Amino acid sequence: MYDEIDLDKIDRNAEPPTEEPARQYYFMAKCREWVKDFTQKQGRSPRACVVNMGCQMNARDAEKLTGILSRIGYEMTDTEEADFVLYNTCTVRENANNKVYGRLGVLNGYQKKNPRMMIALCGCMMQEASVVEKIRRSYPFVNLIFGTHNLYKFAELLHTALFHANASGAPKGASSMVIDIWEDTDQIVEALPAKRKYAFKSGVNIMFGCNNFCSYCIVPYVRGRERSREPEEILREIRMLANDGVVEVMLLGQNVNSYGKGLKQPVTFAQLLQKIEAVEGISRIRFMTSHPKDLSDELIETMRRSKKICKHLHLPLQSGSTEILRRMNRKYTKEQYLLLIEKLRAAMPDISITTDIIVGFPGETEADFEETLDMVRRVQYDSAFTFLYSRRTGTPAAAMEEQVPEDVAKHRFDRLLSKVQTIAARKAMRYTGSVQSVLVEQVNTQDAALVTGRMDNNSIVHLRGGADRIGTIVDVRLTECRGFYYIGEVV
Ligand code: SAH
Ligand code: SF4
Ligand code: F3S
């Protein structure tokens, strides 16, 4: 088992293996040598900080990067005044990019105080050539840049960056910036280490990339083509997680409903769920994201029957107007979406449904926007993420005429948000007095006599209890609803 290999037993003087993941374990061993040397000279281990700036997929990637750094011997820290800082970036909306440029200035200040500090950037934003060019020109103090497709090569890239550094461990400067970005990949490298944020729950990638090309979205360009992991690999990982104390898994993909299509022996997402249901020790299964165009009756039926799949579905609507949906290349109509909601509620009357909505897509008229409000009223979402449309260079929507003026979009956004919040608050009340199963996640940050957990539908509950409850699932009576969270007591 690679995950358990002792790095010190790897022959570091041999030629690097060509096959993966052996090659990466070899470079982990080489980096470990560097870390030992640092520790001896400085009298302490080097400290590393990994910052996740994106979605759940990025969060899982950050756990893999953290896993590799920990295996090498870095001490992980939350402070960015560290010896190695890695930003795992997102580029889905413009403001995500701006945040990175702002933070780089701060990091530069830290690096001036600690010349040994190395700064690395990876993730979706680095897949854009214009971004990398800008960093190369304007932020020469960055030491390492890599992308989403070669993330598995992190140990090897880190090795190159570390050995670009001079004898005292200080990076050489601008000329030594290591950059490696791939256009795409069809490779999936298994069995690399990962360090979970929580002991009792974990994200599990079931697929990578996206083939949908929604016209506003940059993800297919920065994450590449859709590819599914083999079901056996997914199950192997989940069994290992269960053995290690994990009770809840979140299956991750940009469009989990199309899981399995490209495999040699195609498997549907519903079939995969059934296999995962059989894994002993796993009590809760979640997944995201579901695309409405691929949500099958088989999946609804599998959810209905399952004792482990949480009765919660995140089903992005994006817009309530069929015309805007067409221009967004979403491949469903308002009526088809409503029909899905009907089917879901018929099968699982208490299912919690959440969504994503974009306001101000090019060409959105007041009437189109009214259709979105109408859908929010009709579906009665338990919660919704609302976004102002952001123009992403290279996507078809960026070139569309009739971009909606900012003030108009903002005004619509505020109206939508207020509607969404009113409905969500009212819906949340319906659980008051009921008994719900709650997975206890942490000691309450404000009051140490309380712990905080999540219901099946992902809502937050605070209840009396100590750290010994963390990771357990308890039945809780919800005594009070305070807007978006509950107070409860164990029954
Ligand atoms: N694969 C998922 C979500 C990916 S991105 C899905 O298809 O649902 C998460 C959300 O960001 C999207 O659902 C969408 O609502 C929003 N989003 C994506 N691109 C955007 C853009 N250019 N402007 C504003 N919001 C965007
Ligand atoms: Fe983007 Fe659409 Fe793919 Fe989701 S399904 S990642 S919104 S292109
Ligand atoms: Fe952002 Fe990449 Fe996720 S662009 S939303 S981090 S897939």
XYZ file of C-alpha atoms and ligand atoms in Angstrom:
532
model
C 0.000 0.000 0.000
C 1.577 3.312 -1.104
C -0.231 5.299 1.558
C 1.809 3.518 4.237
C 5.257 3.571 2.614
C 8.113 4.676 4.870
C 9.781 7.518 2.961
C 13.090 6.888 4.699
C 13.263 3.418 3.108
C 13.102 4.793 -0.446
C 16.488 4.778 -2.230
C 17.067 8.478 -2.848
C 20.243 7.906 -4.830
C 18.533 5.755 -7.428
C 17.145 7.224 -10.644
C 13.588 8.539 -10.179
C 10.994 5.942 -11.180
C 8.942 6.797 -14.261
C 5.632 5.303 -13.136
C 3.142 7.030 -10.797
C 2.599 7.327 -7.934
C 6.036 5.737 -7.211
C 7.726 8.750 -8.774
C 5.983 11.174 -6.418
C 6.877 9.099 -3.341
C 10.500 9.186 -4.508
C 10.374 13.000 -4.674
C 8.649 13.144 -1.293
C 11.640 11.241 0.062
C 14.035 13.713 -1.596
C 12.121 16.702 -0.184
C 12.163 15.066 3.216
C 15.944 15.128 3.100
C 15.781 18.886 2.522
C 13.369 19.262 5.439
C 15.671 17.307 7.753
C 18.562 19.523 6.769
C 16.466 22.645 7.428
C 15.373 21.302 10.811
C 18.960 20.600 11.812
C 20.182 24.056 10.779
C 17.270 26.054 12.157
C 16.492 23.992 15.227
C 12.869 23.674 14.187
C 10.782 22.111 11.406
C 9.799 24.302 8.460
C 6.187 25.495 8.689
C 3.726 25.344 5.805
C 0.327 26.941 5.261
C -2.106 25.799 2.559
C -4.974 28.186 1.818
C -8.030 26.954 -0.036
C -9.831 29.677 -1.977
C -12.355 27.691 -3.989
C -15.120 25.133 -3.968
C -15.319 21.710 -2.297
C -13.249 20.259 -5.111
C -10.477 22.708 -4.325
C -10.847 21.966 -0.623
C -10.226 18.292 -1.325
C -7.205 19.180 -3.474
C -5.908 21.271 -0.579
C -6.159 18.181 1.649
C -4.023 16.256 -0.844
C -1.420 19.033 -0.933
C -1.435 19.161 2.863
C -1.078 15.379 2.960
C 2.068 15.555 0.826
C 3.592 18.423 2.832
C 2.935 16.577 6.101
C 4.510 13.380 4.814
C 7.579 15.359 3.810
C 7.895 16.670 7.363
C 6.496 20.202 7.219
C 4.622 21.340 10.282
C 1.223 22.628 9.154
C 0.044 26.010 10.405
C -2.880 28.360 9.796
C -0.740 31.467 9.777
C 0.520 32.787 6.480
C 3.742 33.981 8.133
C 5.214 30.556 7.362
C 8.191 29.086 5.506
C 6.012 27.770 2.691
C 2.671 29.307 1.715
C 0.524 27.754 -0.979
C -2.653 29.378 -2.338
C -5.053 26.978 -4.028
C -6.887 29.515 -6.168
C -10.356 29.780 -7.730
C -11.303 31.793 -10.814
C -15.034 31.183 -11.148
C -15.777 34.876 -10.594
C -13.599 37.942 -11.090
C -13.540 38.840 -7.381
C -11.823 35.498 -6.636
C -8.899 36.617 -8.821
C -8.704 40.089 -7.300
C -8.432 38.594 -3.846
C -5.288 36.676 -4.826
C -3.507 39.761 -6.189
C -4.372 41.636 -3.005
C -3.060 38.844 -0.755
C 0.184 38.494 -2.748
C 1.186 41.982 -1.644
C 0.798 40.936 1.985
C 2.800 37.739 1.409
C 5.590 39.767 -0.160
C 5.835 41.691 3.110
C 6.168 38.443 5.081
C 8.820 37.182 2.677
C 10.914 40.294 3.207
C 10.945 39.537 6.932
C 11.692 35.833 6.369
C 13.935 35.415 3.301
C 13.597 31.634 3.567
C 9.886 31.882 2.886
C 8.632 30.348 -0.368
C 5.362 31.368 -2.043
C 3.486 28.960 -4.294
C 0.285 29.287 -6.330
C -1.839 26.543 -7.811
C -5.461 25.814 -8.682
C -7.923 26.981 -11.314
C -6.720 30.563 -11.718
C -3.265 29.326 -12.741
C -4.762 27.562 -15.767
C -5.255 30.986 -17.364
C -2.236 32.026 -19.426
C -2.875 35.743 -18.841
C -2.770 35.243 -15.074
C 0.547 33.404 -15.124
C 1.998 36.063 -17.407
C 0.881 38.819 -15.031
C 2.412 37.047 -12.037
C 5.645 36.434 -13.879
C 5.880 40.136 -14.718
C 4.452 41.847 -11.646
C 4.971 39.401 -8.768
C 8.499 38.036 -9.343
C 8.829 36.973 -5.707
C 6.503 33.980 -6.270
C 8.584 30.781 -6.250
C 6.348 28.081 -7.683
C 3.280 27.977 -9.954
C 1.430 24.863 -11.071
C -2.062 24.059 -12.306
C -4.974 21.700 -11.751
C -3.888 18.960 -14.166
C -0.466 18.327 -12.651
C -1.426 18.696 -9.000
C -0.388 15.098 -8.436
C 3.171 16.141 -9.337
C 3.367 18.523 -6.391
C 6.186 16.643 -4.632
C 8.312 16.681 -7.777
C 7.652 20.382 -8.416
C 8.357 21.283 -4.804
C 11.628 19.380 -5.078
C 12.628 21.460 -8.110
C 11.680 24.679 -6.317
C 13.518 23.749 -3.114
C 16.701 22.852 -4.928
C 16.578 26.130 -6.818
C 17.176 27.683 -3.421
C 20.700 28.510 -2.312
C 22.645 26.780 0.434
C 21.165 28.809 3.293
C 17.708 27.815 2.142
C 16.809 31.262 0.819
C 15.107 31.269 -2.585
C 17.310 32.765 -5.312
C 14.689 35.236 -6.474
C 12.786 36.039 -9.630
C 14.880 34.051 -12.054
C 14.165 30.893 -10.091
C 10.361 30.992 -10.417
C 9.312 27.408 -11.237
C 6.287 27.299 -13.543
C 4.579 24.169 -14.824
C 1.085 24.367 -16.329
C -0.525 21.679 -18.461
C -3.298 22.287 -20.973
C -5.251 19.173 -20.041
C -4.760 15.584 -18.911
C -6.599 12.288 -19.094
C -4.600 10.869 -16.192
C -5.924 10.128 -12.714
C -3.170 9.278 -10.229
C -4.397 7.226 -7.265
C -2.972 6.547 -3.808
C -1.316 9.831 -2.965
C -1.482 10.908 0.674
C -4.230 13.255 1.890
C -4.677 14.891 5.256
C -8.311 15.394 6.235
C -9.533 18.539 7.889
C -12.039 16.504 9.926
C -11.377 13.049 11.399
C -14.960 11.844 10.878
C -15.942 13.174 7.471
C -14.250 13.493 4.118
C -14.732 14.625 0.555
C -14.111 11.942 -2.080
C -13.545 12.834 -5.725
C -15.555 10.601 -7.990
C -14.807 12.506 -11.179
C -12.775 15.428 -12.444
C -13.391 18.119 -15.056
C -16.586 19.131 -16.805
C -17.968 18.745 -20.333
C -21.034 20.942 -20.025
C -19.707 24.300 -21.128
C -22.427 26.417 -19.568
C -21.842 29.627 -21.487
C -20.917 31.753 -18.441
C -18.600 29.237 -16.804
C -14.826 28.976 -16.862
C -14.597 25.634 -15.043
C -14.431 23.401 -18.183
C -11.477 25.485 -19.425
C -9.508 25.287 -16.189
C -10.458 21.785 -15.013
C -10.389 20.024 -18.372
C -12.546 17.242 -19.769
C -14.803 15.099 -17.661
C -13.239 11.842 -16.439
C -14.541 9.429 -13.816
C -12.548 7.403 -11.317
C -12.968 3.637 -11.431
C -15.647 2.519 -8.947
C -13.174 0.062 -7.334
C -10.749 2.912 -6.610
C -13.531 5.022 -5.075
C -14.692 2.106 -2.937
C -11.149 1.288 -1.864
C -10.702 4.876 -0.696
C -14.056 4.940 1.124
C -13.346 1.632 2.890
C -9.996 2.981 3.992
C -11.677 6.161 5.265
C -14.286 4.117 7.136
C -11.506 2.073 8.775
C -9.946 5.330 9.814
C -13.081 6.570 11.595
C -14.896 8.454 8.822
C -18.702 8.209 9.064
C -19.736 10.730 6.401
C -18.514 11.027 2.817
C -19.239 13.802 0.356
C -18.885 12.587 -3.230
C -17.459 15.339 -5.389
C -17.772 16.187 -9.069
C -18.892 19.148 -11.201
C -21.785 17.050 -12.457
C -22.052 13.838 -10.441
C -25.163 12.778 -12.347
C -23.088 12.010 -15.409
C -20.617 9.879 -13.417
C -19.302 6.756 -15.092
C -20.072 7.553 -18.719
C -16.524 7.332 -20.040
C -15.468 4.226 -18.101
C -14.562 1.004 -19.943
C -17.423 -0.620 -18.094
C -19.923 2.219 -17.699
C -21.596 2.554 -14.307
C -24.352 5.014 -13.413
C -24.125 7.372 -10.467
C -27.065 5.582 -8.828
C -25.217 2.251 -9.130
C -22.123 3.791 -7.582
C -24.226 5.082 -4.679
C -25.637 1.616 -4.097
C -22.127 0.174 -3.858
C -21.080 2.887 -1.410
C -24.219 2.282 0.657
C -22.873 -1.225 1.343
C -19.626 0.038 2.916
C -19.725 -0.730 6.610
C -18.992 2.165 8.946
C -20.252 4.859 6.584
C -23.497 6.316 7.970
C -24.028 9.319 5.731
C -23.502 9.891 2.039
C -23.705 13.318 0.428
C -22.853 14.453 -3.073
C -22.478 17.567 -5.153
C -23.145 18.957 -7.670
C -26.162 17.598 -9.528
C -26.970 18.976 -12.951
C -30.741 19.010 -13.580
C -30.351 17.763 -17.170
C -28.862 14.465 -15.959
C -30.923 13.807 -12.818
C -32.405 10.349 -13.434
C -35.435 8.560 -12.015
C -33.003 5.827 -10.998
C -31.176 8.317 -8.799
C -34.384 9.587 -7.190
C -35.419 6.021 -6.444
C -31.981 5.171 -5.036
C -32.127 8.210 -2.763
C -35.627 7.341 -1.614
C -34.694 3.798 -0.654
C -31.375 4.583 0.914
C -30.856 4.758 4.660
C -27.534 6.518 4.254
C -27.938 9.064 1.460
C -28.849 12.393 3.029
C -32.235 13.700 1.945
C -30.712 16.858 0.592
C -30.190 17.819 -3.008
C -28.226 20.781 -4.302
C -29.780 21.387 -7.711
C -28.497 24.563 -9.377
C -31.243 26.437 -11.210
C -29.084 29.352 -12.473
C -32.126 31.133 -13.970
C -35.891 30.715 -13.995
C -36.255 31.916 -17.578
C -36.236 29.229 -20.266
C -34.783 31.719 -22.753
C -31.900 32.616 -20.446
C -31.348 28.922 -19.673
C -31.037 28.329 -23.411
C -28.493 31.113 -23.725
C -26.674 29.676 -20.717
C -26.505 26.300 -22.533
C -28.086 24.569 -19.522
C -30.179 22.151 -21.637
C -33.386 22.214 -19.556
C -36.461 24.429 -19.417
C -38.242 25.986 -16.481
C -40.990 23.358 -16.848
C -38.549 20.438 -16.904
C -36.899 21.724 -13.753
C -40.266 22.043 -12.007
C -41.131 18.505 -13.006
C -37.954 17.257 -11.350
C -38.886 19.077 -8.143
C -42.320 17.471 -8.257
C -40.826 13.999 -8.683
C -38.333 14.570 -5.873
C -41.006 15.776 -3.465
C -43.364 12.961 -4.419
C -40.638 10.422 -3.601
C -39.258 12.212 -0.512
C -41.773 14.717 0.879
C -39.328 16.189 3.358
C -36.315 16.488 1.055
C -34.315 19.664 1.450
C -33.557 21.385 -1.848
C -30.904 24.059 -2.308
C -29.657 25.856 -5.401
C -27.353 28.322 -7.162
C -28.751 31.313 -9.062
C -26.974 33.831 -11.283
C -28.404 37.344 -11.648
C -27.624 39.677 -14.543
C -26.662 37.159 -17.233
C -26.289 38.971 -20.612
C -29.700 39.717 -22.116
C -31.608 39.118 -18.866
C -34.694 41.351 -19.027
C -36.909 42.399 -16.155
C -39.388 39.741 -17.343
C -36.665 37.047 -17.296
C -35.730 38.062 -13.799
C -39.383 37.867 -12.713
C -39.327 34.251 -13.935
C -36.423 33.570 -11.573
C -38.343 35.102 -8.669
C -41.322 33.014 -9.674
C -39.232 29.832 -9.524
C -37.922 30.739 -6.086
C -41.513 31.172 -4.931
C -42.654 27.917 -6.489
C -39.769 25.658 -5.503
C -39.434 27.063 -1.966
C -35.709 26.427 -1.611
C -34.289 25.625 1.809
C -31.406 27.875 0.858
C -29.825 29.342 -2.249
C -26.446 30.739 -3.206
C -27.016 33.838 -5.291
C -24.325 35.283 -7.533
C -23.947 38.424 -9.604
C -22.983 37.401 -13.128
C -19.237 37.799 -13.617
C -17.815 38.136 -17.119
C -15.110 35.511 -17.600
C -12.769 36.055 -20.537
C -12.835 33.164 -22.984
C -16.368 31.989 -22.194
C -19.106 32.428 -24.850
C -21.201 34.672 -22.583
C -18.361 37.172 -22.248
C -18.695 37.925 -25.960
C -22.492 38.295 -25.871
C -23.933 41.701 -26.489
C -26.474 43.158 -24.078
C -24.383 42.853 -20.919
C -26.667 43.962 -18.075
C -25.594 47.271 -16.443
C -24.096 46.754 -13.003
C -26.634 48.855 -11.112
C -29.571 46.990 -12.688
C -28.031 43.612 -11.843
C -27.244 44.714 -8.295
C -30.803 45.902 -7.716
C -32.177 42.551 -8.959
C -29.653 40.708 -6.820
C -30.856 42.472 -3.667
C -34.486 41.685 -4.463
C -33.666 38.031 -5.081
C -31.592 37.699 -1.931
C -34.334 39.106 0.231
C -36.906 36.730 -1.285
C -34.595 33.723 -0.868
C -33.901 34.605 2.768
C -37.548 35.123 3.681
C -38.522 31.738 2.271
C -35.522 29.947 3.784
C -36.226 31.382 7.248
C -39.857 30.346 7.063
C -38.991 26.859 5.848
C -36.420 26.386 8.593
C -39.164 26.849 11.213
C -40.886 23.661 10.116
C -38.335 21.520 11.906
C -38.769 23.151 15.313
C -39.914 20.516 17.803
C -38.886 17.580 15.615
C -36.183 14.999 16.367
C -33.291 14.946 13.894
C -30.094 12.943 13.638
C -27.112 15.236 14.056
C -23.455 14.531 13.335
C -21.490 16.401 15.996
C -18.590 18.216 14.349
C -16.871 20.517 16.815
C -16.896 22.274 20.156
C -18.801 25.537 19.807
C -16.410 28.399 19.169
C -18.327 30.847 21.410
C -19.373 28.578 24.281
C -17.277 25.550 25.282
C -20.257 23.914 27.023
C -21.873 23.483 23.589
C -21.039 21.401 20.553
C -22.089 22.095 16.977
C -23.270 19.572 14.438
C -25.167 19.138 11.205
C -28.496 17.598 10.392
C -29.133 15.308 7.462
C -30.072 18.380 5.384
C -26.823 20.102 6.382
C -28.439 22.648 8.773
C -26.419 23.641 11.813
C -27.509 22.660 15.351
C -25.980 23.734 18.666
C -26.464 21.429 21.631
C -25.131 20.850 25.120
C -22.174 18.459 25.216
C -18.408 18.010 25.248
C -15.630 17.107 22.825
C -16.239 13.378 23.424
C -19.331 13.679 21.214
C -17.356 14.839 18.169
C -17.739 12.419 15.270
C -20.830 10.720 16.705
C -24.367 10.850 15.340
C -26.998 11.639 17.967
C -30.774 12.107 17.979
C -31.573 15.673 18.860
C -34.837 17.450 19.555
C -34.779 20.919 17.989
C -36.113 23.220 20.678
C -35.597 26.525 18.928
C -34.986 27.852 15.427
C -32.859 30.988 15.228
C -33.061 31.858 11.564
C -30.459 29.669 9.954
C -29.454 27.469 12.859
C -31.118 25.549 15.677
C -30.736 24.953 19.386
C -31.388 21.351 20.370
C -31.041 18.761 23.099
C -30.062 15.099 22.923
C -33.065 12.794 23.413
N -20.629 22.399 -11.418
C -21.500 23.065 -10.590
C -21.054 24.413 -10.055
C -19.791 25.029 -10.427
S -19.466 26.682 -10.049
C -22.805 23.197 -11.302
O -22.903 23.044 -12.466
O -23.758 23.501 -10.639
C -20.577 27.095 -8.761
C -21.573 28.131 -9.129
O -20.934 29.341 -9.474
C -22.432 27.811 -10.315
O -23.499 26.973 -10.018
C -22.902 29.178 -10.758
O -24.108 29.540 -10.123
C -21.792 30.105 -10.276
N -21.051 30.657 -11.401
C -20.311 29.995 -12.313
N -19.806 30.859 -13.218
C -20.237 32.092 -12.877
C -20.077 33.401 -13.433
N -19.373 33.603 -14.545
N -20.682 34.434 -12.805
C -21.409 34.252 -11.692
N -21.603 33.049 -11.135
C -21.024 31.976 -11.710
Fe -19.656 25.176 -14.924
Fe -21.846 24.224 -15.998
Fe -19.759 22.612 -15.655
Fe -21.136 23.463 -13.568
S -21.897 22.147 -15.196
S -18.918 23.436 -13.781
S -21.727 25.524 -14.149
S -19.861 24.365 -17.023
Fe -13.414 27.761 -8.425
Fe -12.117 25.893 -9.677
Fe -14.001 25.243 -7.968
S -12.763 27.823 -10.546
S -15.402 26.932 -8.120
S -12.125 26.275 -7.483
S -13.495 24.182 -9.840
